[in-house]
Coordinates of C-alpha atoms in Angstrom, one line a residue:
Chain L
D154 CA 10.6 -22.3 3.4
A155 CA 13.0 -20.1 0.2
G156 CA 9.2 -18.8 -1.3
V157 CA 8.7 -18.0 -4.2
T158 CA 11.9 -17.4 -6.8
Q159 CA 12.4 -16.5 -10.0
S160 CA 15.4 -16.6 -12.5
P161 CA 16.6 -14.6 -13.9
T162 CA 15.8 -11.4 -12.0
H163 CA 17.0 -9.2 -15.2
L164 CA 17.6 -10.1 -18.7
I165 CA 18.3 -8.0 -21.9
K166 CA 17.2 -8.8 -25.4
T167 CA 16.0 -8.0 -28.9
R168 CA 12.9 -7.8 -31.0
G169 CA 12.7 -11.0 -32.8
Q170 CA 14.5 -13.3 -29.9
Q171 CA 13.5 -15.7 -27.7
V172 CA 12.9 -15.7 -24.2
T173 CA 12.7 -17.7 -21.0
L174 CA 11.6 -17.3 -18.1
R175 CA 11.7 -19.5 -14.4
C176 CA 9.6 -20.3 -11.5
S177 CA 10.2 -22.3 -8.4
P178 CA 6.9 -22.2 -6.1
K179 CA 6.5 -22.5 -2.7
S180 CA 6.6 -25.5 -0.6
G181 CA 3.6 -27.6 -0.7
H182 CA 2.2 -25.5 -3.3
D183 CA 0.9 -27.1 -6.5
T184 CA -0.6 -24.0 -8.8
V185 CA 1.5 -21.7 -10.6
S186 CA -0.2 -18.5 -12.4
W187 CA 1.9 -16.0 -14.7
Y188 CA 1.3 -12.3 -14.5
Q189 CA 2.6 -9.6 -16.7
Q190 CA 3.1 -6.0 -15.1
A191 CA 3.8 -2.1 -17.6
L192 CA 5.9 0.0 -16.1
G193 CA 2.8 2.0 -13.5
Q194 CA 0.5 -0.6 -14.3
G195 CA -1.7 -3.8 -12.4
P196 CA -0.8 -7.0 -13.4
Q197 CA -2.7 -8.7 -16.2
F198 CA -3.4 -13.0 -16.1
I199 CA -0.7 -14.7 -18.6
F200 CA -2.2 -17.6 -17.7
Q201 CA -2.5 -20.6 -14.9
Y202 CA -0.4 -24.1 -14.6
Y203 CA -1.9 -27.0 -12.3
E204 CA -1.0 -30.4 -13.0
E205 CA 1.6 -29.9 -15.7
E206 CA -1.6 -28.7 -17.5
E207 CA -2.2 -24.7 -18.1
R208 CA -5.7 -24.5 -16.9
Q209 CA -6.8 -20.7 -17.6
R210 CA -5.2 -17.9 -20.1
G211 CA -5.4 -14.9 -20.1
N212 CA -6.1 -12.3 -23.1
F213 CA -2.1 -12.9 -24.1
P214 CA -1.7 -14.2 -27.4
D215 CA 0.1 -17.5 -28.8
R216 CA 3.7 -15.5 -28.6
F217 CA 3.3 -16.9 -24.8
S218 CA 3.9 -19.9 -23.8
G219 CA 4.5 -22.1 -20.8
H220 CA 5.2 -25.3 -19.4
Q221 CA 4.7 -27.0 -16.2
F222 CA 6.9 -29.9 -14.6
P223 CA 6.0 -33.1 -12.3
N224 CA 8.5 -31.0 -9.1
Y225 CA 5.6 -27.7 -10.2
S226 CA 8.1 -25.4 -10.6
S227 CA 7.5 -23.8 -13.9
E228 CA 8.5 -21.7 -17.0
L229 CA 8.0 -18.6 -19.6
N230 CA 8.4 -19.2 -23.4
V231 CA 8.3 -15.7 -25.3
N232 CA 9.1 -15.9 -29.1
A233 CA 9.2 -13.1 -31.5
L234 CA 9.5 -10.5 -28.9
L235 CA 8.2 -6.7 -29.1
L236 CA 9.5 -3.8 -28.0
G237 CA 6.1 -3.9 -25.8
D238 CA 6.8 -6.7 -24.2
S239 CA 9.1 -4.9 -22.1
A240 CA 8.2 -5.9 -18.5
L241 CA 8.4 -7.2 -15.4
Y242 CA 6.9 -10.5 -14.7
L243 CA 5.7 -11.9 -11.9
C244 CA 5.1 -15.7 -10.9
A245 CA 2.9 -17.0 -8.1
S246 CA 2.7 -20.3 -7.1
S247 CA -1.0 -21.6 -4.4
F248 CA -2.0 -24.7 -2.6
T249 CA -4.8 -25.0 -5.6
V250 CA -6.7 -22.4 -7.3
Q251 CA -9.1 -21.4 -4.6
E252 CA -6.4 -20.4 -2.0
T253 CA -3.8 -17.0 -1.8
Q254 CA -1.3 -16.5 -4.2
Y255 CA 2.1 -15.9 -3.6
F256 CA 4.0 -14.1 -5.8
G257 CA 8.3 -14.4 -6.4
P258 CA 10.5 -10.7 -7.0
G259 CA 10.0 -11.3 -10.9
T260 CA 12.5 -11.1 -13.6
R261 CA 12.4 -7.8 -15.9
L262 CA 12.6 -8.0 -18.7
L263 CA 13.7 -5.1 -21.3
V264 CA 13.4 -5.7 -25.5
L265 CA 15.6 -3.0 -27.0
Chain V
K189 CA -15.5 -8.0 -17.6
Q190 CA -14.1 -7.4 -14.2
E191 CA -12.5 -3.9 -14.5
V192 CA -11.0 -2.2 -11.0
T193 CA -10.1 1.0 -10.2
Q194 CA -8.4 2.4 -7.5
I195 CA -8.9 5.9 -5.9
P196 CA -6.3 8.0 -5.9
A197 CA -4.1 7.0 -8.3
A198 CA -1.5 8.8 -5.8
L199 CA -1.4 9.9 -2.5
S200 CA 0.8 12.1 0.1
V201 CA 0.2 12.3 3.7
P202 CA 2.7 13.3 6.3
E203 CA 4.1 10.3 9.3
G204 CA 1.4 9.6 11.7
E205 CA -1.7 10.4 9.5
N206 CA -4.7 7.9 9.4
L207 CA -4.9 7.0 5.5
V208 CA -8.6 5.1 3.9
L209 CA -7.2 3.8 -0.2
N210 CA -10.6 3.2 -2.2
C211 CA -10.7 0.7 -4.3
S212 CA -13.8 0.5 -6.9
F213 CA -15.1 -3.6 -9.1
T214 CA -17.7 -3.5 -11.7
D215 CA -19.1 -7.2 -11.1
S216 CA -20.1 -8.1 -7.5
A217 CA -20.0 -11.6 -8.6
I218 CA -16.5 -12.0 -7.0
Y219 CA -14.9 -15.2 -4.4
N220 CA -12.9 -13.0 -2.9
L221 CA -10.7 -9.8 -3.0
Q222 CA -6.6 -9.5 -1.7
W223 CA -4.9 -6.0 -1.2
F224 CA -1.4 -6.0 -2.1
R225 CA 1.9 -3.7 -1.2
Q226 CA 4.2 -3.4 -4.3
D227 CA 7.6 -1.7 -3.0
P228 CA 9.3 0.3 -6.5
G229 CA 10.8 -2.7 -8.7
K230 CA 9.8 -5.7 -6.3
G231 CA 7.2 -8.0 -6.3
L232 CA 4.0 -8.4 -4.6
T233 CA 3.0 -9.3 -0.8
S234 CA -0.2 -10.0 0.2
L235 CA -1.9 -7.8 3.1
L236 CA -4.7 -9.1 3.5
L237 CA -8.2 -11.7 1.8
I238 CA -11.1 -11.1 2.7
Q239 CA -13.2 -14.1 1.8
S240 CA -16.4 -12.6 -0.2
S241 CA -18.5 -13.9 2.9
Q242 CA -16.5 -11.2 5.2
R243 CA -16.6 -7.9 5.5
E244 CA -13.8 -6.8 6.5
Q245 CA -10.0 -8.0 7.8
T246 CA -7.6 -6.4 10.3
S247 CA -4.0 -7.2 9.6
G248 CA -2.2 -5.0 12.4
R249 CA -2.2 -1.5 11.9
L250 CA -4.2 -2.4 8.2
N251 CA -8.1 -2.9 8.6
A252 CA -9.7 -4.1 5.0
S253 CA -12.9 -3.7 4.5
L254 CA -15.3 -5.3 2.0
D255 CA -18.9 -4.4 0.1
K256 CA -19.6 -6.6 -2.3
S257 CA -23.1 -5.6 -3.6
S258 CA -22.2 -2.0 -4.0
G259 CA -18.4 -3.0 -5.7
R260 CA -15.9 -1.3 -3.5
S261 CA -13.1 -2.3 -0.7
T262 CA -11.0 0.1 1.6
L263 CA -7.6 -0.4 2.8
Y264 CA -7.7 2.3 6.1
I265 CA -3.8 2.4 7.3
A266 CA -3.9 3.8 10.4
A267 CA -1.0 5.9 11.7
S268 CA 0.8 6.1 8.9
Q269 CA 4.7 5.3 9.1
P270 CA 7.9 6.8 6.5
G271 CA 8.2 2.4 5.5
D272 CA 4.7 2.3 4.5
S273 CA 5.3 3.9 1.6
A274 CA 4.9 1.9 -1.4
T275 CA 2.1 1.4 -3.5
Y276 CA -0.8 -0.3 -2.7
L277 CA -3.2 -2.9 -5.2
C278 CA -6.3 -4.4 -5.0
A279 CA -7.6 -7.6 -6.7
P280 CA -10.7 -9.2 -6.4
S281 CA -10.5 -13.0 -8.3
G282 CA -14.2 -14.1 -10.0
S283 CA -15.8 -18.1 -10.4
N284 CA -12.8 -19.0 -11.8
Y285 CA -10.6 -17.5 -8.6
Q286 CA -8.2 -15.4 -11.2
L287 CA -7.3 -12.3 -9.7
I288 CA -8.0 -9.0 -11.8
W289 CA -6.4 -5.9 -11.0
G290 CA -6.0 -2.6 -10.2
A291 CA -3.9 -0.2 -11.3
G292 CA -2.7 0.6 -8.0
T293 CA -2.4 3.6 -5.5
K294 CA 1.2 5.0 -4.9
L295 CA 1.4 6.1 -1.4
I296 CA 4.5 8.8 0.1
I297 CA 4.5 9.0 4.1
K298 CA 6.4 11.6 4.0
P299 CA 8.8 12.0 7.1

């Protein structure tokens, strides 16, 4: 079992650009959550996907959107990038929303 | 709105010491609470999960306790080793199962 995988590992973009991050959940998991972690802070919840629908959303603007595919993998899209979007983006998967979340290694995004 | 505080923010101790990391949260209506470890620049590893009905959980040299009514959890690390150096984060979850995070305690174990 490969666990939760994320791609790419690192990414550099410029302000105003768009970015897509990808996540493959742990085998058997159907729920994917995305978090943003700024340097020196704890993660902040962006949104959660279950059965290909966004089920919960944190306090993030509409520039942040996502998608879940039939195989439970997920994408996080961020439009009109700002310098403040520079962070580690973490994906976590679980077997239903109530169970323990397992985290991927993250994608580090730098916006210049 | 749930707020999570972790004290101390950083801790440096010599190898072999037993130590306690503290986590406090403002809303006691939690579903469970997890402790995570994060190595520099890396993702998160779940260490222990305590259900709201439980008082403590143990895994090896780690013991986590939960006092829901007072909004506190502690992570006890016995006989610390240099490999324990990392940032430790606690995250309670509410009725919507969403994790709310503290900023973490950065732990350095000196050989």
